[in-house]
Coordinates of C-alpha atoms in Angstrom, one line a residue:
S126 CA 7.2 17.6 24.4
A127 CA 4.3 19.4 25.5
Y128 CA 1.1 19.1 23.4
N129 CA 2.9 16.3 21.5
M130 CA 4.6 18.9 19.1
Y131 CA 7.9 18.1 17.7
I132 CA 10.3 19.3 15.1
A133 CA 12.7 16.5 13.9
R134 CA 14.9 15.6 11.0
V135 CA 13.1 13.2 8.7
K136 CA 15.0 10.0 10.1
D137 CA 14.5 10.5 13.4
F138 CA 11.1 11.3 13.1
N139 CA 10.9 7.9 10.9
D140 CA 12.5 6.0 13.2
Y141 CA 10.5 7.4 16.3
F142 CA 7.1 6.3 14.6
K143 CA 8.6 2.8 13.3
L144 CA 9.3 2.1 17.0
L145 CA 6.0 3.6 18.1
F146 CA 3.9 1.7 15.9
S147 CA 5.3 -1.5 16.1
F148 CA 5.2 -1.1 20.3
L149 CA 1.3 0.0 19.5
F150 CA 0.4 -3.0 17.0
E151 CA 1.8 -5.4 19.9
V152 CA -0.3 -4.2 22.4
E153 CA -3.2 -4.1 20.1
N154 CA -2.8 -7.7 19.5
K155 CA -2.5 -8.6 23.6
I156 CA -5.2 -6.0 24.7
D157 CA -9.1 -6.5 23.9
I158 CA -10.6 -3.1 24.3
S159 CA -14.2 -4.1 23.2
S160 CA -15.8 -4.0 26.5
R161 CA -14.0 -0.6 27.5
D162 CA -16.2 3.0 27.7
A163 CA -15.1 5.6 25.4
Y164 CA -12.8 6.9 27.7
Q165 CA -10.9 3.8 28.3
S166 CA -10.6 3.0 24.5
R167 CA -8.3 5.8 24.0
L168 CA -5.7 3.3 25.7
F169 CA -3.5 3.4 22.7
G170 CA -3.4 7.2 22.4
F171 CA -2.3 7.3 26.3
L172 CA 0.0 4.7 25.6
A173 CA 1.5 7.0 22.6
E174 CA 1.7 10.0 24.7
R175 CA 3.7 8.2 27.6
F176 CA 5.9 6.4 25.0
S177 CA 7.3 9.7 23.6
S178 CA 8.8 10.7 27.1
Y179 CA 10.3 7.2 27.0
Y180 CA 11.6 7.4 23.4
F181 CA 13.0 10.8 23.8
Q182 CA 15.0 10.0 27.3
T183 CA 16.2 6.8 25.9
Y184 CA 17.1 7.4 22.2
M185 CA 17.5 11.1 21.7
K186 CA 20.0 13.5 23.0
P187 CA 18.4 17.2 23.2
Y188 CA 19.5 19.8 20.8
F189 CA 18.6 23.4 21.6
S190 CA 19.3 26.2 19.2
D191 CA 18.9 30.0 19.7
V192 CA 16.0 31.8 18.3
T193 CA 16.0 35.3 17.6
F194 CA 13.0 37.4 17.6
Y195 CA 13.0 40.7 15.7
D196 CA 10.4 43.4 16.2
L197 CA 8.3 44.1 13.2

């Protein structure tokens, strides 16, 4: 998941974001970031980055496909 770039089926994509945003909205209701500096205000971004590792290890089975490169 380097650079947070994914290729996924629409259903998997929707399932991931449904769970991610329900988690982030719950955290938002519990944490006040108004006194944090600009960097620490990225809390939700940091959590989302770490959530992706948890989600894919917990819910997804890796699938790898061979890719053929042709000389042009």
